[in-house]
Short mmCIF file of C-alpha atoms and ligand atoms in Angstrom, two decimals:
data_model
loop_
_atom_site.label_atom_id
_atom_site.label_comp_id
_atom_site.label_asym_id
_atom_site.label_seq_id
_atom_site.Cartn_x
_atom_site.Cartn_y
_atom_site.Cartn_z
CA MET A 1 57.39 9.24 229.94
CA ASN A 2 59.67 10.58 226.43
CA GLN A 3 62.47 12.40 228.18
CA ILE A 4 63.91 15.08 225.47
CA TYR A 5 67.80 16.66 226.52
CA MET A 6 67.90 20.15 225.28
CA ASP A 7 70.51 21.84 227.48
CA TYR A 8 73.74 20.10 225.71
CA ALA A 9 76.03 23.21 226.22
CA ALA A 10 76.19 22.43 230.11
CA THR A 11 77.08 19.15 229.80
CA THR A 12 76.80 16.45 227.19
CA PRO A 13 76.24 12.67 227.40
CA THR A 14 79.47 10.46 227.65
CA ASP A 15 79.52 8.45 224.40
CA SER A 16 79.86 5.00 224.80
CA ARG A 17 82.68 4.29 222.47
CA VAL A 18 84.57 7.44 224.50
CA VAL A 19 83.63 5.31 227.89
CA GLU A 20 84.79 2.04 226.22
CA ALA A 21 88.22 3.45 225.11
CA MET A 22 88.65 4.62 229.51
CA LEU A 23 88.04 1.73 231.02
CA PRO A 24 90.99 -0.77 230.66
CA PHE A 25 93.07 2.25 232.75
CA PHE A 26 90.96 1.78 235.73
CA GLY A 27 91.85 -1.41 236.80
CA GLU A 28 94.10 -2.39 233.72
CA VAL A 29 96.42 0.09 233.03
CA TYR A 30 96.33 1.86 236.06
CA GLY A 31 100.40 2.73 236.67
CA ASN A 32 101.39 6.71 237.42
CA PRO A 33 102.46 8.21 234.36
CA SER A 34 105.12 9.69 236.10
CA SER A 35 106.81 6.26 237.13
CA LEU A 36 109.54 4.83 235.26
CA HIS A 37 108.47 1.17 235.34
CA ALA A 38 106.57 -0.70 232.30
CA PHE A 39 102.90 0.07 234.79
CA GLY A 40 103.68 3.88 234.34
CA GLN A 41 105.22 3.85 230.87
CA GLU A 42 102.01 1.86 229.57
CA ALA A 43 99.46 4.96 231.54
CA ARG A 44 101.96 7.91 230.29
CA SER A 45 102.23 6.43 226.07
CA ALA A 46 98.18 6.12 226.29
CA VAL A 47 98.27 10.03 227.79
CA GLU A 48 100.70 11.11 224.95
CA ASP A 49 99.10 9.74 221.95
CA SER A 50 95.73 11.69 223.60
CA ARG A 51 97.73 14.87 223.75
CA ALA A 52 99.52 14.33 220.15
CA ARG A 53 95.78 13.15 218.74
CA ILE A 54 94.38 16.68 220.38
CA ALA A 55 97.27 18.84 219.64
CA ALA A 56 97.00 17.74 215.72
CA PHE A 57 93.46 18.54 215.84
CA LEU A 58 94.08 22.02 216.73
CA GLY A 59 97.54 22.38 214.53
CA ALA A 60 99.18 23.03 217.63
CA GLU A 61 102.42 21.44 218.81
CA PRO A 62 102.16 18.04 221.68
CA ALA A 63 103.83 20.19 223.95
CA GLU A 64 101.62 23.15 224.04
CA ILE A 65 98.60 21.15 225.29
CA VAL A 66 98.80 21.11 229.28
CA PHE A 67 95.64 18.67 230.86
CA SER A 68 93.44 20.16 233.48
CA SER A 69 90.63 19.37 235.49
CA GLY A 70 88.28 21.35 232.66
CA GLY A 71 86.82 24.70 231.61
CA THR A 72 86.81 26.46 235.22
CA GLU A 73 90.84 25.50 235.60
CA SER A 74 92.03 26.21 232.26
CA ASP A 75 90.33 30.21 232.45
CA ASN A 76 92.01 30.49 235.75
CA PHE A 77 94.97 29.05 234.71
CA ALA A 78 95.50 31.22 231.63
CA LEU A 79 94.29 34.66 233.49
CA LYS A 80 96.52 34.16 236.77
CA GLY A 81 99.65 32.58 234.59
CA ALA A 82 99.76 35.41 232.15
CA ALA A 83 99.22 38.27 234.67
CA TYR A 84 101.50 37.33 237.26
CA ALA A 85 104.18 35.99 234.48
CA ASN A 86 104.16 40.08 233.00
CA ARG A 87 103.65 41.87 235.71
CA ASP A 88 107.37 43.80 234.85
CA LYS A 89 105.17 44.44 231.86
CA GLY A 90 102.04 46.01 232.91
CA ASP A 91 99.06 45.47 235.12
CA HIS A 92 96.13 45.77 232.65
CA ILE A 93 93.50 43.38 231.34
CA ILE A 94 91.26 43.30 228.68
CA THR A 95 87.90 40.75 228.88
CA SER A 96 84.18 41.16 227.94
CA ALA A 97 81.18 41.39 229.32
CA VAL A 98 79.38 38.39 228.74
CA GLU A 99 82.40 35.69 229.65
CA HIS A 100 81.73 32.92 231.43
CA HIS A 101 81.61 33.29 235.19
CA ALA A 102 84.98 31.45 234.90
CA VAL A 103 86.48 34.66 233.03
CA LEU A 104 84.84 37.44 234.88
CA GLU A 105 85.35 36.14 238.60
CA THR A 106 89.28 35.11 237.73
CA CYS A 107 89.38 38.87 236.82
CA ARG A 108 87.74 40.23 239.56
CA PHE A 109 89.92 38.04 241.85
CA LEU A 110 92.96 40.00 239.77
CA GLU A 111 91.16 43.62 240.48
CA GLY A 112 91.89 42.91 243.96
CA GLU A 113 95.41 41.63 243.45
CA GLY A 114 96.20 45.31 242.04
CA PHE A 115 95.71 44.49 238.31
CA ARG A 116 93.29 46.68 236.06
CA VAL A 117 90.64 45.06 234.04
CA THR A 118 88.65 47.07 231.04
CA TYR A 119 85.32 45.07 230.32
CA VAL A 120 84.79 46.16 226.95
CA PRO A 121 80.99 46.14 226.04
CA VAL A 122 79.27 43.85 223.27
CA ASP A 123 76.33 45.17 220.81
CA GLY A 124 72.64 44.07 220.54
CA ASP A 125 73.80 40.77 219.53
CA GLY A 126 76.30 40.05 221.69
CA THR A 127 79.17 40.58 219.70
CA VAL A 128 82.50 42.57 220.55
CA ASP A 129 83.35 44.96 218.00
CA PRO A 130 87.60 44.52 217.55
CA ALA A 131 87.71 48.31 217.48
CA SER A 132 86.70 48.53 221.25
CA VAL A 133 89.40 46.15 222.16
CA ALA A 134 91.89 47.96 220.23
CA GLY A 135 90.71 51.24 221.92
CA ALA A 136 91.17 50.03 225.40
CA ILE A 137 94.77 49.17 224.69
CA THR A 138 97.04 50.78 226.13
CA ASP A 139 100.60 50.70 226.77
CA ARG A 140 100.32 48.94 230.16
CA THR A 141 97.96 46.08 228.92
CA ILE A 142 99.52 42.17 229.33
CA LEU A 143 96.89 40.22 228.38
CA VAL A 144 93.27 40.25 226.48
CA SER A 145 90.60 37.15 226.97
CA ILE A 146 87.44 37.04 224.78
CA MET A 147 85.67 34.03 224.41
CA HIS A 148 85.31 32.64 221.23
CA ALA A 149 81.41 31.92 221.20
CA ASN A 150 79.22 32.62 223.99
CA ASN A 151 77.50 29.46 226.40
CA GLU A 152 73.91 31.78 226.83
CA ILE A 153 73.55 33.28 223.46
CA GLY A 154 75.65 31.55 221.53
CA THR A 155 77.47 34.25 219.75
CA ILE A 156 80.65 33.18 217.89
CA GLN A 157 83.57 36.25 218.33
CA PRO A 158 85.24 37.73 216.02
CA VAL A 159 88.28 35.95 217.61
CA ALA A 160 90.90 35.94 214.27
CA GLU A 161 90.49 39.79 214.49
CA ILE A 162 91.08 40.19 217.69
CA GLY A 163 94.06 37.71 217.96
CA ARG A 164 95.57 39.52 214.47
CA LEU A 165 95.25 42.69 216.88
CA THR A 166 97.39 41.66 219.82
CA ARG A 167 99.72 39.62 217.94
CA GLU A 168 100.74 43.77 216.38
CA LYS A 169 101.15 44.71 219.19
CA GLY A 170 102.84 42.06 221.28
CA ILE A 171 99.61 41.15 223.68
CA CYS A 172 98.76 38.02 224.96
CA PHE A 173 95.80 36.86 223.47
CA HIS A 174 93.58 33.94 225.73
CA THR A 175 90.24 32.40 224.27
CA ASP A 176 87.84 30.55 226.00
CA ALA A 177 86.76 28.06 223.37
CA VAL A 178 84.82 25.61 225.67
CA GLN A 179 81.88 25.81 223.73
CA THR A 180 83.11 25.91 220.10
CA PHE A 181 86.24 23.09 220.78
CA GLY A 182 85.16 19.82 218.98
CA HIS A 183 82.31 21.82 217.18
CA LEU A 184 83.43 24.28 214.84
CA PRO A 185 86.15 24.03 212.70
CA PHE A 186 89.58 25.52 213.62
CA THR A 187 93.03 25.62 214.40
CA VAL A 188 94.91 27.57 217.00
CA ASP A 189 96.66 29.63 214.23
CA GLU A 190 93.33 30.63 212.61
CA LEU A 191 91.95 31.95 216.25
CA GLY A 192 95.23 33.55 216.35
CA CYS A 193 95.32 32.89 220.55
CA ASP A 194 98.27 32.19 222.43
CA LEU A 195 95.97 30.45 224.98
CA MET A 196 92.97 28.57 224.26
CA SER A 197 90.58 26.66 227.13
CA ALA A 198 88.88 23.82 226.64
CA SER A 199 86.26 20.81 228.19
CA ALA A 200 86.22 17.40 227.36
CA HIS A 201 82.59 17.08 229.24
CA LYS A 202 81.46 19.97 226.57
CA LEU A 203 82.27 17.14 223.28
CA TYR A 204 80.44 13.97 224.75
CA GLY A 205 83.84 13.39 226.48
CA PRO A 206 84.31 12.90 230.21
CA LYS A 207 83.43 15.75 233.48
CA GLY A 208 86.44 16.56 235.19
CA VAL A 209 89.25 17.02 232.19
CA GLY A 210 90.12 19.72 230.34
CA LEU A 211 93.26 21.77 228.34
CA LEU A 212 94.65 24.44 228.04
CA TYR A 213 96.75 25.11 224.47
CA ILE A 214 99.65 27.44 225.63
CA ARG A 215 101.48 28.58 222.45
CA LYS A 216 105.72 27.98 222.45
CA GLY A 217 107.07 31.53 224.08
CA THR A 218 103.96 32.23 225.81
CA ARG A 219 104.85 33.93 229.29
CA ILE A 220 102.84 31.86 231.58
CA LYS A 221 103.21 30.65 235.52
CA PRO A 222 102.56 27.69 236.45
CA PHE A 223 98.82 27.53 238.74
CA LEU A 224 99.47 24.84 240.89
CA HIS A 225 102.67 23.67 242.52
CA GLY A 226 104.20 20.58 243.18
CA GLY A 227 105.47 17.79 240.73
CA GLU A 228 106.63 18.28 237.37
CA GLN A 229 104.31 16.72 235.71
CA GLU A 230 102.71 18.07 232.32
CA ASN A 231 106.31 20.02 231.25
CA GLY A 232 106.48 21.54 235.30
CA ARG A 233 103.24 23.23 234.19
CA ARG A 234 100.61 21.74 236.29
CA ALA A 235 101.25 19.33 238.81
CA SER A 236 98.91 16.66 239.92
CA THR A 237 98.83 12.86 238.81
CA GLN A 238 97.15 13.47 235.53
CA ASN A 239 93.59 11.96 235.47
CA VAL A 240 94.76 8.91 233.01
CA PRO A 241 91.35 7.61 231.79
CA GLY A 242 89.85 11.03 231.51
CA ILE A 243 92.87 12.00 228.99
CA VAL A 244 92.11 9.22 226.95
CA GLY A 245 88.48 9.78 227.35
CA PHE A 246 89.10 13.14 226.32
CA GLY A 247 91.15 12.29 223.33
CA LYS A 248 88.85 9.86 221.59
CA ALA A 249 85.98 11.78 221.94
CA VAL A 250 87.99 14.66 219.95
CA GLU A 251 88.90 11.65 217.52
CA LEU A 252 84.93 11.10 217.19
CA ALA A 253 84.25 15.12 216.58
CA GLY A 254 86.65 15.20 214.26
CA ALA A 255 85.41 12.39 212.67
CA SER A 256 81.85 14.36 211.86
CA LEU A 257 82.42 17.70 212.49
CA ALA A 258 81.35 19.50 209.56
CA GLU A 259 78.24 16.86 208.73
CA GLU A 260 77.11 17.43 212.47
CA ALA A 261 77.49 20.99 212.53
CA ALA A 262 75.19 21.01 209.27
CA ARG A 263 72.67 18.68 210.64
CA LEU A 264 72.24 21.50 213.92
CA VAL A 265 72.23 24.02 211.82
CA ALA A 266 69.00 22.49 210.00
CA LEU A 267 67.47 21.51 213.43
CA ARG A 268 68.36 25.02 215.26
CA ASP A 269 66.76 27.19 212.66
CA ARG A 270 63.35 24.51 212.13
CA PHE A 271 63.35 24.96 216.07
CA ILE A 272 63.22 29.06 215.06
CA ARG A 273 61.12 29.26 212.96
CA GLY A 274 58.70 26.85 214.55
CA VAL A 275 58.83 28.79 217.68
CA PHE A 276 58.17 32.07 215.74
CA ASP A 277 55.40 30.50 213.55
CA ARG A 278 53.54 29.60 217.15
CA LEU A 279 54.16 32.22 219.39
CA ASP A 280 53.68 35.93 219.68
CA GLY A 281 56.07 38.21 221.86
CA ILE A 282 58.79 36.42 221.63
CA ARG A 283 62.45 37.48 220.60
CA LEU A 284 65.59 35.57 219.69
CA ASN A 285 68.94 36.58 221.60
CA GLY A 286 72.28 36.33 219.93
CA HIS A 287 73.34 36.86 217.08
CA PRO A 288 71.16 35.33 214.28
CA ARG A 289 73.69 33.68 211.73
CA GLN A 290 77.04 33.85 213.81
CA ARG A 291 75.71 31.58 216.59
CA LEU A 292 76.85 28.38 217.38
CA PRO A 293 75.25 25.23 215.79
CA ASN A 294 73.09 24.15 218.36
CA ASN A 295 72.32 27.52 219.99
CA ILE A 296 68.58 28.52 220.36
CA ASN A 297 68.28 31.44 223.14
CA ILE A 298 64.68 32.55 223.10
CA SER A 299 62.94 35.41 225.60
CA LEU A 300 59.25 35.07 225.97
CA GLU A 301 57.72 38.37 227.07
CA SER A 302 56.15 38.25 230.59
CA VAL A 303 56.93 34.74 231.60
CA GLU A 304 59.34 33.87 234.09
CA GLY A 305 62.19 31.84 232.91
CA GLU A 306 62.07 29.48 236.11
CA GLY A 307 58.52 28.60 235.60
CA MET A 308 59.11 27.52 231.87
CA ILE A 309 62.07 25.56 232.52
CA LEU A 310 60.15 23.63 235.98
CA SER A 311 57.13 23.09 233.31
CA LEU A 312 58.95 21.98 231.04
CA ASP A 313 60.79 19.69 232.93
CA MET A 314 57.59 18.03 234.32
CA LEU A 315 56.71 17.22 230.54
CA GLY A 316 60.55 15.78 230.18
CA ILE A 317 61.99 18.58 228.33
CA ALA A 318 65.47 19.72 229.67
CA CYS A 319 66.52 23.17 228.83
CA SER A 320 68.07 26.10 231.12
CA THR A 321 67.05 29.82 231.39
CA GLY A 322 69.64 32.76 231.30
CA SER A 323 68.86 33.33 234.83
CA ALA A 324 70.70 32.28 237.86
CA CYS A 325 68.67 32.28 241.08
CA SER A 326 70.39 34.09 243.88
CA SER A 327 68.84 33.94 247.34
CA SER A 328 65.26 33.93 246.43
CA ILE A 329 65.43 36.74 243.67
CA ALA A 330 65.84 35.58 239.80
CA GLU A 331 68.74 37.79 239.03
CA THR A 332 69.23 38.65 235.34
CA SER A 333 72.12 36.95 233.75
CA HIS A 334 74.87 39.12 233.07
CA VAL A 335 74.80 38.70 229.26
CA LEU A 336 70.98 39.15 228.75
CA THR A 337 71.82 42.73 230.65
CA ALA A 338 75.09 43.50 228.21
CA ILE A 339 73.10 42.80 225.34
CA GLY A 340 70.58 45.78 226.44
CA LEU A 341 67.36 43.52 226.99
CA GLN A 342 64.29 44.96 228.46
CA ARG A 343 63.10 43.90 231.80
CA GLY A 344 60.04 42.31 230.57
CA PHE A 345 61.84 39.93 228.10
CA ALA A 346 65.10 39.27 230.45
CA HIS A 347 63.43 36.97 233.18
CA GLY A 348 61.25 34.64 230.31
CA SER A 349 64.94 33.97 228.43
CA LEU A 350 65.02 30.21 227.68
CA ARG A 351 68.32 27.92 226.60
CA PHE A 352 67.88 25.19 224.17
CA SER A 353 70.90 23.78 223.15
CA LEU A 354 71.31 20.96 220.72
CA GLY A 355 73.61 17.73 220.26
CA ARG A 356 74.46 14.09 219.01
CA TYR A 357 71.54 12.46 219.98
CA THR A 358 68.35 15.42 218.99
CA LYS A 359 66.27 13.92 216.43
CA GLU A 360 64.15 16.11 214.43
CA SER A 361 61.25 14.53 216.32
CA ASP A 362 62.58 15.93 219.24
CA ILE A 363 62.66 19.54 218.40
CA ASP A 364 58.86 18.87 216.82
CA ALA A 365 57.44 17.83 220.18
CA VAL A 366 59.31 20.59 221.97
CA LEU A 367 57.38 22.73 219.72
CA GLU A 368 54.19 21.75 220.16
CA THR A 369 54.73 21.71 223.72
CA LEU A 370 56.23 25.05 224.21
CA PRO A 371 52.82 27.20 222.85
CA GLU A 372 51.06 25.76 225.71
CA VAL A 373 53.42 25.84 228.95
CA ALA A 374 53.45 29.44 227.80
CA GLY A 375 49.98 30.30 227.23
CA ARG A 376 49.43 29.28 230.68
CA LEU A 377 51.88 30.53 232.43
CA ARG A 378 51.07 33.94 230.49
CA ALA A 379 47.81 33.55 232.01
CA LEU A 380 48.58 33.74 235.32
CA SER A 381 50.82 37.16 234.41
CA PRO A 382 48.84 40.15 235.39
CA VAL A 383 51.59 42.36 232.93
CA TYR A 384 50.60 40.36 230.21
CA ALA A 385 46.95 40.11 230.26
CA GLY A 386 46.93 43.66 230.28
CA LYS A 387 48.64 44.04 227.18
CA LYS A 388 45.47 41.53 225.25
N1 LIG B 401 83.83 28.18 229.87
C1 LIG B 401 82.41 28.32 228.82
C2 LIG B 401 81.88 29.31 227.77
C3 LIG B 401 81.29 27.37 229.37
O1 LIG B 401 80.33 27.25 229.13
C4 LIG B 401 81.78 26.22 230.43
C5 LIG B 401 80.67 25.69 231.14
O2 LIG B 401 79.74 26.02 231.04
C6 LIG B 401 83.06 26.52 231.44
C7 LIG B 401 83.94 27.92 230.75
C8 LIG B 401 83.68 25.72 232.11
O3 LIG B 401 83.96 24.61 231.93
P1 LIG B 401 83.83 23.03 232.93
O4 LIG B 401 82.79 23.36 233.34
O5 LIG B 401 84.64 22.21 232.54
O6 LIG B 401 84.68 23.71 234.19
#
């Protein structure tokens, strides 16, 4: 069976050139980067090369990059680290209703620690209005965390505007750029952020490695305690092969970023046009234009997303749904709830995310399959049958 992977937002395959760059750092260059001898120094220099390359890509200083175990750790580090470091200044945090769980659950934890959190709403396209961030700021606000682009519906947030207003007020600004780093062109100065999270496995790098950008002068407490690695900011022996792979992945992404984004936009729009031509009772979730080049999130009226995923999976097509199953009840995703999706639509949402190996023929094959699968499931739906 020909398999078609359209879940690049969940993770990407590690590029073979990345694997090749990593391989020597398992068995040949295996020193601990903190060791003073030649074995250690060789590993250290590979880590520092990667740091310098990634920093240059972001328009940052190498010392502003702290490697971590991934996006989740970077988000935890950013929020807890900045909250505790600024506790003497205030106790109020602002975030949005559509953040990744790595941010939302960290905020819930911080609420338990005595911090207050405002979750600003989004509009029907999933966009945060900078005016609502401005309106939520009080003299107790110490941190604002708004993601660069949403992982479910692909909406790109006006982070530069939000960065300008936090800068004016001297408030720390974190952005979760896990879905945009290596996919959209930007520097940290263009985003106007003090803290930024990224993860290697979303850009054809290995899993289990990420980074937190920390602008020079930002107050932040360490998250992991132990050795003095990463300039005393993150204890633990560095994941040398992972960091080398991350650097290679960034080099590859940077070499073709604009062309790849344009190619994906064309594929994405072909998919969206095709789906609207072939199916009724559907809607596109997320901003029609301010969206990730690779994201398609559609809702099919009176269809269960899980049923669609499983049926498509049996045909070799991998995509994902906006709802997460908790016990036996399919819960509507917090993102789809936040954009005000009606019940009939919210359960039938599907996310197709495209990537480096997606071809036009893959799009056409999925477009051919979708109407038949949706039709079969709709035929079983009493609600949909009643509408016809
Ligand atoms: N933030 C966003 C927006 C994400 O999409 C993800 C992963 O899906 C994460 C954070 C977590 O990243 P990681 O899987 O590297 O922990």
